[in-house]
XYZ file of C-alpha atoms in Angstrom:
695
model
C -22.569 -48.760 -37.373
C -23.053 -49.312 -33.664
C -24.488 -47.162 -30.951
C -22.095 -46.251 -28.174
C -23.829 -46.304 -24.771
C -23.638 -43.355 -22.436
C -24.055 -43.125 -18.686
C -27.762 -42.283 -18.940
C -30.482 -44.989 -18.969
C -31.663 -44.331 -22.530
C -33.111 -47.817 -23.145
C -30.792 -48.859 -25.981
C -32.956 -51.866 -26.734
C -35.455 -49.479 -28.271
C -32.989 -48.827 -31.087
C -33.434 -52.284 -32.595
C -35.321 -50.633 -35.433
C -31.950 -49.196 -36.580
C -29.922 -52.357 -37.422
C -26.160 -52.209 -37.975
C -25.247 -53.203 -41.532
C -22.237 -55.452 -41.891
C -19.550 -54.464 -44.369
C -19.942 -56.827 -47.331
C -17.100 -59.019 -48.530
C -14.894 -57.180 -50.961
C -15.793 -53.817 -49.403
C -13.365 -50.905 -49.115
C -10.087 -51.462 -47.317
C -10.035 -49.915 -43.858
C -7.522 -47.522 -42.322
C -4.472 -49.296 -40.971
C -4.378 -47.262 -37.750
C -7.460 -46.551 -35.609
C -9.989 -47.787 -38.192
C -13.023 -46.882 -36.041
C -14.603 -43.431 -35.978
C -16.984 -42.475 -33.197
C -19.570 -40.146 -34.758
C -22.220 -37.852 -33.316
C -24.993 -37.694 -35.895
C -27.097 -34.597 -36.473
C -30.588 -35.626 -35.433
C -33.336 -33.853 -33.485
C -34.455 -37.160 -31.916
C -33.514 -37.241 -28.216
C -32.971 -41.014 -28.143
C -30.256 -40.717 -30.815
C -28.220 -38.278 -28.732
C -25.212 -40.600 -28.383
C -22.143 -41.506 -30.436
C -22.241 -44.254 -33.073
C -19.258 -46.261 -34.324
C -18.364 -46.406 -38.035
C -15.439 -47.934 -39.849
C -12.974 -45.652 -41.632
C -12.117 -46.542 -45.255
C -8.424 -46.194 -46.105
C -9.211 -43.531 -48.712
C -10.710 -41.301 -45.997
C -8.010 -41.970 -43.410
C -6.149 -38.657 -43.779
C -9.232 -36.432 -43.688
C -11.298 -38.350 -41.120
C -9.884 -36.540 -38.104
C -11.695 -35.752 -34.841
C -13.840 -32.637 -35.233
C -14.506 -32.807 -38.975
C -17.918 -32.900 -40.615
C -18.919 -36.239 -42.172
C -21.865 -37.871 -43.920
C -22.960 -41.324 -42.762
C -25.594 -43.920 -43.614
C -28.101 -44.313 -40.820
C -31.294 -46.390 -41.031
C -31.521 -45.989 -44.789
C -30.822 -42.244 -44.683
C -27.739 -40.124 -45.259
C -27.171 -37.851 -42.258
C -24.551 -35.315 -41.273
C -22.411 -35.618 -38.198
C -19.070 -34.960 -36.519
C -16.245 -37.353 -35.727
C -15.642 -37.236 -31.978
C -12.622 -39.549 -31.833
C -10.742 -42.310 -33.663
C -10.370 -45.714 -31.983
C -8.362 -48.877 -32.563
C -11.426 -51.074 -32.159
C -15.134 -50.948 -31.433
C -17.010 -52.708 -28.654
C -20.016 -53.242 -30.940
C -19.320 -56.929 -31.485
C -20.441 -56.715 -35.136
C -19.155 -55.344 -38.436
C -19.475 -51.580 -38.866
C -20.879 -49.472 -41.663
C -18.098 -47.407 -43.302
C -18.099 -43.628 -43.289
C -19.824 -42.383 -46.412
C -18.016 -39.079 -46.878
C -15.818 -36.517 -45.184
C -17.557 -33.230 -45.941
C -14.615 -30.998 -45.017
C -11.092 -31.602 -43.683
C -11.458 -28.609 -41.309
C -11.936 -29.729 -37.701
C -14.678 -27.280 -36.717
C -15.602 -29.165 -33.529
C -12.832 -28.761 -30.967
C -12.566 -30.952 -27.842
C -13.370 -27.921 -25.670
C -16.499 -27.120 -27.706
C -17.539 -30.761 -27.586
C -17.278 -30.718 -23.793
C -19.128 -27.388 -23.543
C -21.946 -28.643 -25.777
C -22.329 -31.673 -23.523
C -22.503 -29.467 -20.427
C -25.101 -27.148 -21.980
C -27.209 -30.094 -23.161
C -27.060 -31.635 -19.691
C -28.039 -28.383 -17.965
C -31.016 -27.771 -20.230
C -32.028 -31.433 -20.676
C -31.471 -31.113 -24.432
C -29.373 -32.835 -27.065
C -25.765 -32.169 -27.995
C -26.749 -32.064 -31.663
C -29.139 -29.156 -31.019
C -26.422 -27.239 -29.167
C -23.899 -27.748 -31.973
C -26.451 -26.563 -34.543
C -26.362 -23.181 -32.783
C -22.634 -23.201 -32.020
C -21.130 -24.126 -35.412
C -22.140 -22.052 -38.449
C -22.970 -23.679 -41.800
C -20.014 -24.479 -44.039
C -18.931 -22.128 -46.830
C -16.368 -23.820 -49.106
C -14.724 -20.698 -50.507
C -14.030 -19.386 -47.000
C -12.119 -22.563 -46.085
C -9.917 -22.134 -49.162
C -9.463 -18.443 -48.430
C -8.176 -19.012 -44.875
C -6.106 -22.121 -45.511
C -2.660 -21.724 -43.932
C -3.459 -18.503 -42.058
C -0.981 -17.630 -39.293
C -2.171 -17.288 -35.671
C -2.189 -13.825 -34.129
C 0.358 -12.913 -31.453
C -0.991 -10.488 -28.824
C 1.215 -7.562 -27.919
C 2.820 -7.835 -24.501
C 2.817 -4.045 -24.156
C -0.704 -3.226 -25.343
C -2.512 0.053 -24.720
C -1.987 2.205 -21.650
C -4.885 1.526 -19.271
C -3.657 3.671 -16.400
C -6.391 6.282 -17.011
C -9.065 3.653 -17.489
C -12.711 4.323 -16.705
C -12.550 1.297 -14.396
C -10.889 3.490 -11.784
C -14.265 5.202 -11.175
C -15.652 1.939 -9.810
C -15.004 0.263 -6.490
C -12.960 -2.907 -7.194
C -12.660 -1.839 -10.850
C -8.923 -1.125 -10.952
C -8.182 -4.337 -9.033
C -10.277 -6.324 -11.509
C -8.345 -4.879 -14.454
C -4.966 -5.537 -12.806
C -5.967 -9.107 -12.018
C -6.900 -9.698 -15.656
C -3.647 -8.220 -16.928
C -1.566 -10.386 -14.604
C -3.126 -13.598 -15.928
C -5.731 -14.100 -13.202
C -9.343 -15.153 -13.578
C -11.517 -12.831 -11.444
C -15.303 -12.871 -11.656
C -17.169 -9.587 -11.488
C -20.657 -8.077 -11.748
C -20.351 -4.556 -13.166
C -23.051 -1.906 -12.698
C -22.125 0.524 -15.482
C -23.147 4.180 -15.199
C -23.081 5.605 -18.722
C -24.040 4.265 -22.114
C -22.288 6.903 -24.231
C -19.045 8.831 -24.479
C -15.442 7.846 -23.718
C -16.351 6.375 -20.306
C -19.372 4.418 -21.546
C -19.816 0.701 -21.099
C -18.410 -0.280 -24.562
C -15.090 1.323 -23.602
C -15.065 -0.480 -20.243
C -15.555 -3.848 -21.933
C -12.872 -3.052 -24.506
C -10.391 -2.179 -21.754
C -11.114 -5.445 -19.937
C -10.523 -7.373 -23.163
C -7.308 -5.428 -23.824
C -6.063 -6.316 -20.340
C -6.652 -10.027 -20.876
C -4.995 -9.861 -24.312
C -1.895 -8.392 -22.667
C -1.688 -11.594 -20.631
C -1.617 -13.630 -23.862
C -5.163 -14.985 -23.570
C -8.310 -14.677 -25.670
C -11.756 -13.290 -24.919
C -15.416 -13.811 -25.831
C -17.901 -10.900 -25.638
C -21.632 -11.473 -26.127
C -24.224 -8.671 -26.460
C -27.997 -8.779 -27.123
C -28.320 -7.193 -30.576
C -26.533 -5.665 -33.547
C -26.658 -2.104 -32.146
C -24.724 -3.110 -29.040
C -22.458 -5.221 -31.241
C -21.544 -2.228 -33.406
C -20.693 -0.150 -30.321
C -18.517 -2.818 -28.703
C -16.762 -3.704 -31.945
C -15.884 -0.058 -32.571
C -14.553 0.301 -29.004
C -12.463 -2.869 -29.334
C -10.956 -1.783 -32.644
C -9.920 1.556 -31.103
C -7.718 -0.318 -28.614
C -6.798 -3.574 -30.389
C -5.739 -4.324 -33.971
C -8.815 -4.784 -36.148
C -7.513 -8.165 -37.357
C -7.556 -9.433 -33.775
C -11.339 -8.973 -33.478
C -13.801 -11.392 -35.086
C -17.477 -10.445 -35.374
C -19.906 -13.367 -35.024
C -23.604 -12.841 -35.699
C -26.120 -14.581 -37.930
C -27.442 -11.173 -39.057
C -24.309 -10.680 -41.179
C -25.009 -13.782 -43.298
C -23.383 -17.203 -43.568
C -20.154 -16.204 -45.313
C -18.974 -13.468 -42.880
C -20.039 -15.562 -39.890
C -18.175 -18.678 -41.065
C -15.116 -16.593 -41.940
C -15.037 -15.143 -38.428
C -15.556 -18.603 -36.902
C -12.573 -20.020 -38.801
C -10.417 -17.004 -37.918
C -11.107 -17.661 -34.256
C -10.628 -21.407 -34.734
C -7.184 -21.097 -36.346
C -6.044 -18.367 -33.950
C -5.789 -15.460 -36.397
C -8.276 -13.603 -34.169
C -8.013 -13.710 -30.401
C -11.272 -11.896 -29.572
C -14.766 -13.033 -30.559
C -17.581 -10.509 -30.206
C -21.146 -11.141 -31.256
C -24.668 -12.169 -30.363
C -25.913 -15.444 -28.846
C -23.950 -17.983 -30.902
C -20.670 -16.155 -30.201
C -20.748 -17.680 -26.702
C -19.476 -20.907 -28.302
C -16.698 -19.298 -30.379
C -13.605 -21.593 -30.234
C -11.218 -18.927 -28.930
C -7.782 -20.330 -28.168
C -6.431 -20.035 -24.619
C -9.617 -18.396 -23.385
C -9.055 -15.944 -20.544
C -12.270 -13.883 -20.308
C -15.980 -14.229 -21.063
C -18.212 -11.140 -21.040
C -22.006 -10.912 -21.112
C -23.590 -7.490 -21.499
C -27.152 -6.866 -20.240
C -27.958 -10.482 -19.397
C -31.563 -9.564 -18.512
C -32.392 -8.924 -22.182
C -34.686 -11.607 -23.656
C -32.542 -11.652 -26.813
C -29.949 -13.640 -24.873
C -32.340 -16.628 -24.834
C -31.870 -19.013 -27.764
C -35.199 -19.499 -29.545
C -34.423 -23.086 -30.562
C -34.070 -26.192 -28.439
C -32.626 -26.484 -25.834
C -33.391 -22.746 -25.294
C -30.097 -21.993 -23.556
C -29.381 -18.578 -22.069
C -26.130 -16.862 -23.046
C -25.304 -16.062 -19.433
C -25.476 -19.717 -18.396
C -23.446 -20.855 -21.403
C -20.698 -18.384 -20.533
C -20.772 -19.398 -16.861
C -20.331 -23.041 -17.849
C -17.518 -22.049 -20.178
C -15.730 -19.951 -17.580
C -15.848 -22.875 -15.173
C -14.664 -25.337 -17.807
C -11.732 -23.242 -19.056
C -10.840 -21.546 -15.767
C -11.482 -18.170 -17.410
C -12.425 -14.818 -15.893
C -16.066 -13.757 -16.124
C -17.611 -10.293 -16.430
C -21.394 -9.895 -16.172
C -22.120 -6.254 -16.938
C -25.170 -4.049 -17.301
C -26.701 -0.760 -16.219
C -29.092 -2.728 -14.011
C -28.495 -6.076 -12.325
C -30.584 -9.175 -12.897
C -31.690 -11.325 -9.984
C -29.617 -14.187 -11.431
C -26.457 -12.092 -11.223
C -27.431 -10.880 -7.752
C -27.662 -14.509 -6.642
C -24.072 -15.040 -7.803
C -22.967 -11.914 -5.922
C -24.753 -12.977 -2.731
C -23.155 -16.415 -2.972
C -19.710 -14.833 -3.243
C -19.116 -16.274 -6.720
C -18.878 -12.831 -8.339
C -17.401 -9.618 -6.975
C -19.584 -6.477 -7.243
C -17.988 -3.629 -9.207
C -19.955 -0.467 -8.431
C -19.333 3.263 -8.251
C -19.262 5.133 -4.957
C -22.233 7.384 -4.209
C -20.141 10.515 -4.743
C -19.211 9.312 -8.233
C -22.812 8.368 -8.987
C -24.050 11.844 -8.067
C -21.494 13.435 -10.439
C -22.203 11.054 -13.302
C -25.909 10.248 -13.540
C -28.821 12.543 -14.427
C -31.341 13.914 -11.956
C -34.479 11.771 -11.777
C -37.961 13.251 -11.237
C -41.115 11.211 -10.597
C -44.361 12.971 -11.557
C -46.382 10.658 -9.269
C -44.706 11.615 -5.989
C -46.556 13.672 -3.372
C -44.734 16.928 -4.156
C -45.565 16.809 -7.869
C -49.122 15.692 -7.126
C -49.700 18.793 -4.994
C -48.402 21.041 -7.773
C -50.321 19.184 -10.509
C -53.293 17.118 -9.205
C -54.030 15.814 -12.721
C -50.492 14.561 -13.316
C -51.479 10.986 -12.445
C -54.147 10.974 -15.158
C -52.189 12.698 -17.929
C -49.918 10.673 -20.196
C -47.611 13.693 -20.491
C -47.846 15.566 -17.152
C -46.980 19.234 -16.893
C -43.582 18.548 -15.328
C -42.637 16.285 -18.223
C -43.787 18.850 -20.788
C -41.816 21.660 -19.103
C -38.716 19.470 -18.864
C -38.879 18.581 -22.548
C -39.444 22.214 -23.560
C -36.411 23.432 -21.623
C -34.163 20.519 -22.613
C -34.923 20.919 -26.324
C -32.989 24.180 -26.230
C -29.865 22.253 -25.146
C -29.961 19.018 -27.117
C -32.019 15.964 -28.081
C -34.744 14.620 -25.779
C -35.490 10.913 -25.529
C -39.106 9.778 -25.084
C -39.525 6.121 -24.140
C -42.911 4.487 -24.767
C -44.093 0.964 -24.078
C -45.878 0.065 -27.315
C -45.047 0.115 -31.008
C -47.458 1.124 -33.758
C -50.084 3.864 -33.681
C -52.949 2.568 -31.503
C -51.939 -1.015 -30.599
C -55.123 -1.681 -28.600
C -58.707 -0.534 -29.013
C -61.788 -0.676 -26.791
C -65.499 -0.039 -27.124
C -66.315 3.632 -26.554
C -69.478 2.720 -24.646
C -68.631 -0.227 -22.374
C -64.794 -0.112 -22.482
C -64.528 -3.816 -23.387
C -61.425 -4.624 -25.496
C -62.249 -4.707 -29.196
C -61.803 -8.166 -30.718
C -61.573 -9.470 -34.265
C -64.833 -11.071 -35.484
C -62.824 -13.814 -37.235
C -60.244 -15.008 -34.679
C -60.968 -12.976 -31.509
C -57.571 -11.327 -31.728
C -57.009 -7.720 -30.576
C -57.825 -4.917 -32.972
C -55.374 -2.090 -33.666
C -55.045 0.995 -35.868
C -51.901 1.557 -37.922
C -52.479 5.283 -38.534
C -54.804 8.214 -37.931
C -56.903 7.414 -41.019
C -56.430 3.643 -41.028
C -59.166 1.012 -40.721
C -59.144 -1.161 -37.550
C -57.263 -4.364 -38.236
C -56.611 -7.579 -36.309
C -53.083 -7.880 -34.913
C -53.231 -11.680 -35.198
C -54.769 -12.475 -38.584
C -54.579 -8.978 -40.209
C -58.299 -9.084 -41.107
C -59.770 -5.553 -41.512
C -62.804 -4.745 -39.346
C -64.340 -1.568 -40.860
C -67.841 -2.395 -39.600
C -66.922 -3.570 -36.117
C -69.699 -3.998 -33.568
C -69.245 -4.695 -29.846
C -70.600 -8.130 -28.872
C -71.401 -6.868 -25.350
C -73.314 -3.617 -25.904
C -73.634 -3.528 -29.714
C -71.707 -0.248 -29.794
C -69.943 0.730 -33.015
C -67.517 3.431 -31.821
C -63.931 2.649 -30.819
C -61.503 4.394 -28.481
C -57.761 3.957 -28.162
C -56.801 1.731 -25.245
C -53.114 2.631 -25.562
C -51.021 4.997 -27.644
C -48.097 3.556 -29.590
C -44.885 5.196 -30.661
C -46.351 6.660 -33.874
C -49.331 8.207 -32.092
C -47.013 9.588 -29.394
C -44.745 11.097 -32.034
C -47.771 12.701 -33.720
C -48.970 14.223 -30.436
C -45.506 15.503 -29.510
C -45.121 17.031 -32.951
C -48.215 19.120 -32.282
C -47.133 19.937 -28.706
C -43.692 21.150 -29.828
C -44.174 22.810 -33.228
C -41.028 23.481 -35.153
C -39.061 20.667 -33.481
C -38.000 17.586 -35.399
C -39.441 14.251 -34.241
C -37.507 11.010 -34.823
C -38.992 7.554 -34.189
C -37.196 4.289 -33.446
C -39.276 1.128 -33.196
C -40.290 -2.110 -34.906
C -38.546 -2.517 -38.240
C -37.177 1.033 -38.107
C -34.815 0.873 -35.134
C -32.028 3.448 -35.168
C -28.679 2.757 -33.571
C -27.621 6.411 -33.182
C -28.980 9.928 -33.608
C -27.195 13.238 -33.889
C -26.846 15.782 -31.093
C -29.339 18.094 -32.843
C -32.230 19.459 -30.776
C -34.977 16.947 -31.593
C -37.499 14.679 -29.933
C -36.495 11.001 -30.239
C -39.501 8.734 -29.600
C -38.534 5.088 -29.121
C -40.087 1.904 -27.825
C -38.435 0.204 -24.859
C -35.201 -1.426 -25.967
C -34.965 0.590 -29.207
C -33.464 3.804 -27.789
C -30.726 5.210 -30.068
C -27.471 6.537 -28.637
C -26.730 10.257 -28.888
C -22.932 10.772 -29.061
C -22.972 13.609 -26.527
C -25.851 12.252 -24.453
C -29.483 13.330 -24.293
C -30.414 16.561 -22.541
C -33.412 14.817 -20.984
C -35.448 11.624 -21.120
C -39.192 11.128 -20.571
C -40.052 7.582 -19.478
C -43.746 7.224 -20.300
C -46.091 4.256 -19.766
C -44.213 3.106 -16.666
C -47.343 1.671 -15.071
C -48.026 -0.363 -18.226
C -44.609 -2.001 -17.932
C -45.101 -2.746 -14.248
C -48.585 -4.220 -14.753
C -47.494 -6.936 -17.156
C -48.548 -10.412 -16.000
C -45.042 -11.708 -15.602
C -42.876 -12.584 -12.625
C -40.123 -10.360 -14.030
C -42.282 -7.339 -14.860
C -40.712 -5.104 -12.203
C -37.181 -6.347 -12.816
C -37.535 -5.879 -16.564
C -39.041 -2.394 -16.198
C -36.151 -1.305 -13.966
C -33.637 -2.643 -16.493
C -35.278 -0.754 -19.356
C -35.467 2.475 -17.329
C -31.806 2.333 -16.368
C -30.780 1.558 -19.942
C -32.620 4.682 -21.136
C -31.524 6.920 -18.254
C -27.868 5.979 -18.803
C -28.051 7.732 -22.193
C -28.755 11.110 -20.558
C -26.112 13.676 -19.621
C -25.095 13.987 -15.955
C -27.079 16.250 -13.645
C -24.047 18.556 -13.465
C -24.608 19.241 -17.188
C -28.363 19.697 -16.818
C -29.396 16.131 -17.597
C -32.775 15.109 -16.199
C -34.990 12.021 -16.395
C -38.755 12.248 -15.828
C -40.639 9.041 -15.079
C -44.435 8.817 -15.072
C -45.220 5.817 -12.873
C -46.643 5.196 -9.436
C -44.167 5.524 -6.590
C -43.185 1.853 -6.201
C -39.987 0.089 -5.178
C -39.029 -0.098 -8.847
C -39.365 3.670 -9.293
C -37.485 4.222 -6.030
C -34.545 2.246 -7.374
C -34.274 4.660 -10.307
C -34.690 7.724 -8.099
C -31.831 6.554 -5.849
C -29.903 5.085 -8.789
C -29.584 1.803 -6.915
C -30.099 -1.134 -9.313
C -28.209 -3.519 -7.030
C -30.476 -2.702 -4.091
C -33.577 -3.438 -6.149
C -32.118 -6.730 -7.412
C -31.286 -7.747 -3.853
C -34.807 -6.899 -2.663
C -36.392 -8.772 -5.556
C -34.177 -11.811 -5.008
C -35.107 -11.826 -1.318
C -38.812 -11.927 -2.172
C -38.287 -14.704 -4.723
C -36.254 -16.712 -2.227
C -38.992 -16.406 0.371
C -41.574 -17.643 -2.150
C -39.215 -20.243 -3.676
C -39.514 -18.804 -7.175
C -36.810 -18.441 -9.852
C -33.948 -17.711 -9.649
C -34.010 -18.988 -6.049
C -34.965 -22.330 -7.611
C -34.871 -23.667 -11.141
C -38.064 -24.376 -13.060
C -38.867 -26.890 -15.785
C -41.904 -26.334 -18.017
C -43.498 -29.359 -19.702
C -45.850 -28.279 -22.505
C -48.005 -30.303 -24.871
C -51.268 -32.194 -25.080
C -52.964 -33.016 -21.823
C -52.388 -36.785 -22.093
C -48.768 -36.494 -23.207
C -47.900 -34.007 -20.454
C -49.615 -36.186 -17.864
C -47.731 -39.304 -18.947
C -44.387 -37.490 -19.092
C -44.845 -35.877 -15.678
C -45.925 -39.169 -14.100
C -42.972 -41.024 -15.615
C -40.468 -38.363 -14.559
C -41.790 -38.048 -11.002
C -41.699 -41.827 -10.601
C -38.069 -41.968 -11.740
C -37.241 -39.072 -9.405
C -38.965 -40.800 -6.512
C -36.708 -43.807 -7.134
C -33.788 -41.369 -6.785
C -35.233 -40.043 -3.536
C -36.222 -36.666 -5.033
C -39.638 -35.045 -4.599
C -40.454 -31.837 -6.439
C -43.091 -29.138 -6.102
C -45.406 -29.541 -9.098
C -47.837 -26.925 -10.441
C -50.352 -27.865 -13.122
C -51.334 -29.000 -15.609
C -53.040 -25.775 -16.660
C -54.286 -24.763 -20.136
C -52.064 -22.296 -21.944
C -54.979 -20.282 -23.317
C -57.732 -20.466 -20.757
C -61.081 -19.149 -21.993
C -64.633 -19.219 -20.714
C -65.355 -22.163 -23.026
C -62.474 -24.266 -21.717
C -63.807 -27.131 -19.641
C -62.534 -30.405 -18.289
C -64.123 -32.210 -21.230
C -62.323 -29.958 -23.695
C -58.881 -30.170 -22.115
C -57.745 -32.861 -24.567
C -57.755 -30.364 -27.452
C -55.928 -27.646 -25.524
C -52.180 -27.517 -24.896
C -51.381 -27.573 -21.200
C -48.302 -26.810 -19.137
C -46.953 -28.346 -15.948
C -44.224 -26.621 -13.933
C -41.620 -28.456 -11.868
C -39.744 -26.352 -9.298
C -36.221 -27.700 -8.788
C -33.865 -26.870 -5.882
C -30.318 -26.189 -7.094
C -28.935 -28.968 -4.899
C -31.008 -31.514 -6.835
C -30.811 -29.895 -10.279
C -28.192 -32.293 -11.711
C -30.254 -35.363 -10.801
C -33.540 -33.867 -12.005
C -32.214 -32.677 -15.380
C -30.589 -36.076 -15.971
C -33.874 -37.852 -15.270
C -35.929 -35.426 -17.381
C -33.507 -35.849 -20.252
C -33.716 -39.645 -20.024
C -37.526 -39.590 -19.780
C -37.785 -37.425 -22.890
C -35.433 -39.733 -24.818
C -37.350 -42.831 -23.736
C -40.671 -41.274 -24.732
C -39.304 -40.290 -28.153
C -37.982 -43.823 -28.736
C -41.368 -45.427 -27.959
C -43.237 -43.209 -30.460
C -46.493 -44.127 -28.754
C -47.672 -40.631 -27.854
C -47.362 -37.017 -28.901
C -44.075 -35.326 -27.996
C -43.842 -32.697 -25.279
C -41.754 -29.553 -25.151
C -39.346 -29.430 -22.224
C -37.886 -26.037 -21.278
C -35.723 -25.285 -18.297
C -35.472 -21.798 -16.790
C -37.654 -20.178 -19.444
C -37.998 -16.473 -18.673
C -41.555 -16.310 -20.039
C -43.198 -19.245 -18.260
C -44.049 -17.348 -15.046
């Protein structure tokens, strides 16, 4: 065994605690041709993120091919890994440890995936091993036997007729589709109008994939969750042969996921559609990558290196020279930055088409409604919203969007209005039902005899109404009408077109096949008041996603929003998501906040964060780079937090990185983290780049 150096200064001398073991005399005979295997071991340690050389026994020669899974001896342990390449000789200058075992003869790691994993790890200052853990599903032996010798799929040159495609309703849409079909690689940002029916966004994505399949190339489509996945898969299978579509999501279990991965790997499926990990699907001759609703937090991988699907697909499109489609009802500021830079072409509907297609939007907080109903600003369900729901329920289902799940997710003292806290852990108290006992949302401890620590009051009031409480109130307001809820663990993908009230939390709105007759967007001010840089952007995205499920205004569709008249509400009233994204990006650029710059968050103990930040800034100074630094600041700042108590509190330091210097900074941060892990002299720190929740 020998470590193979990389271009980064990872202080290889620190690896002397992992000695190379010489092959003893009389050991196994080695392969006659290329007897050295360069292996990437599976290890979470940053300083081991490099290839190691092993000798190849003759008995493993046939199976030890690049890309296969292997087991190796490393520092007294048996670890998994992947063979990256076979070599004639090693530059280690010492005998090598032989490969212990070839786990499977299937080469699951392709050269393209290996390169992509390296690019993602470099962009997010992570390790290649962590990226591959997400990209390659666990092995299932019976699936490998089942698909042995499968024949690759051959796309039809004719394909479906796309002349009447819904893309023709969008400016630049028809040109984008023609470019795909002719073998080109255009890049587009689509602002889709409808989320249901034959012209909805799933059909648009399916038609784009069909066009690229006609050119003989493959496609990757990534969506946030299983509900979107079901819709897109159904739309794809209406146009393409079902065998040509592979579904990749961890929610289906290991066996179906691995089967789909191998079908894509051996070419029996030319289209991969799924959630986050599908972005790495080894599609042959890739021609198109698609990301739907990139602003959704579900696109962020929850494990190191915390990569975002959008960025993975952008790296992949650049690497493979593939077309790229970033689609959504609203537009994120990251996508707007690509449009402003000229990297992506905007695909939007003309105003005349928008007026025919989208519902009418009414704001109960505007001056006209305030004159008619002075109490509208105070009521959770203003008179205009109630009248709209009453009339629309005679024509079809009505969607009610609320911000919070549960029954009463927050409570306050009836006397002094201070938030009610758990006596045990100081967590927020909540009520799960009308007759339920107050309970802590953090530790689940019941608090039947709660007493306010400020005024000694014993009576509680609801600080916010959740989806269950809202459904209960609407059931009383509209007797005789069915009420359906969709939230938490009971999220519904679709509902019927029956006349019913559908109460859903943000992001859990079901699709009605014929569209909703109306939608009530409640708790808008709560969404906008969140302490997050993206509060307005995220609220606009959620409003557009819900409003797109409503019938056009020409068919009586109407959306009522109960929020103050802000720029975010104005974007919905004008149905102008691109304009809002452009305005928001302009403000962020002026303040030098993401996505105008990149941001790295260093989190951990105060001493460890201080040492890491000092080491990284010193290395960057040697490179001639100076960054804007904010922090360290405690993650949970309380009245009892003092300078003397900072050592016991996790802190966070933010580094703001200009794009022109991002490659240098991420390389240095990656090297500093590897060097710190190799020393083992201090607590580790968490390093996250471009985290959507850090500001």
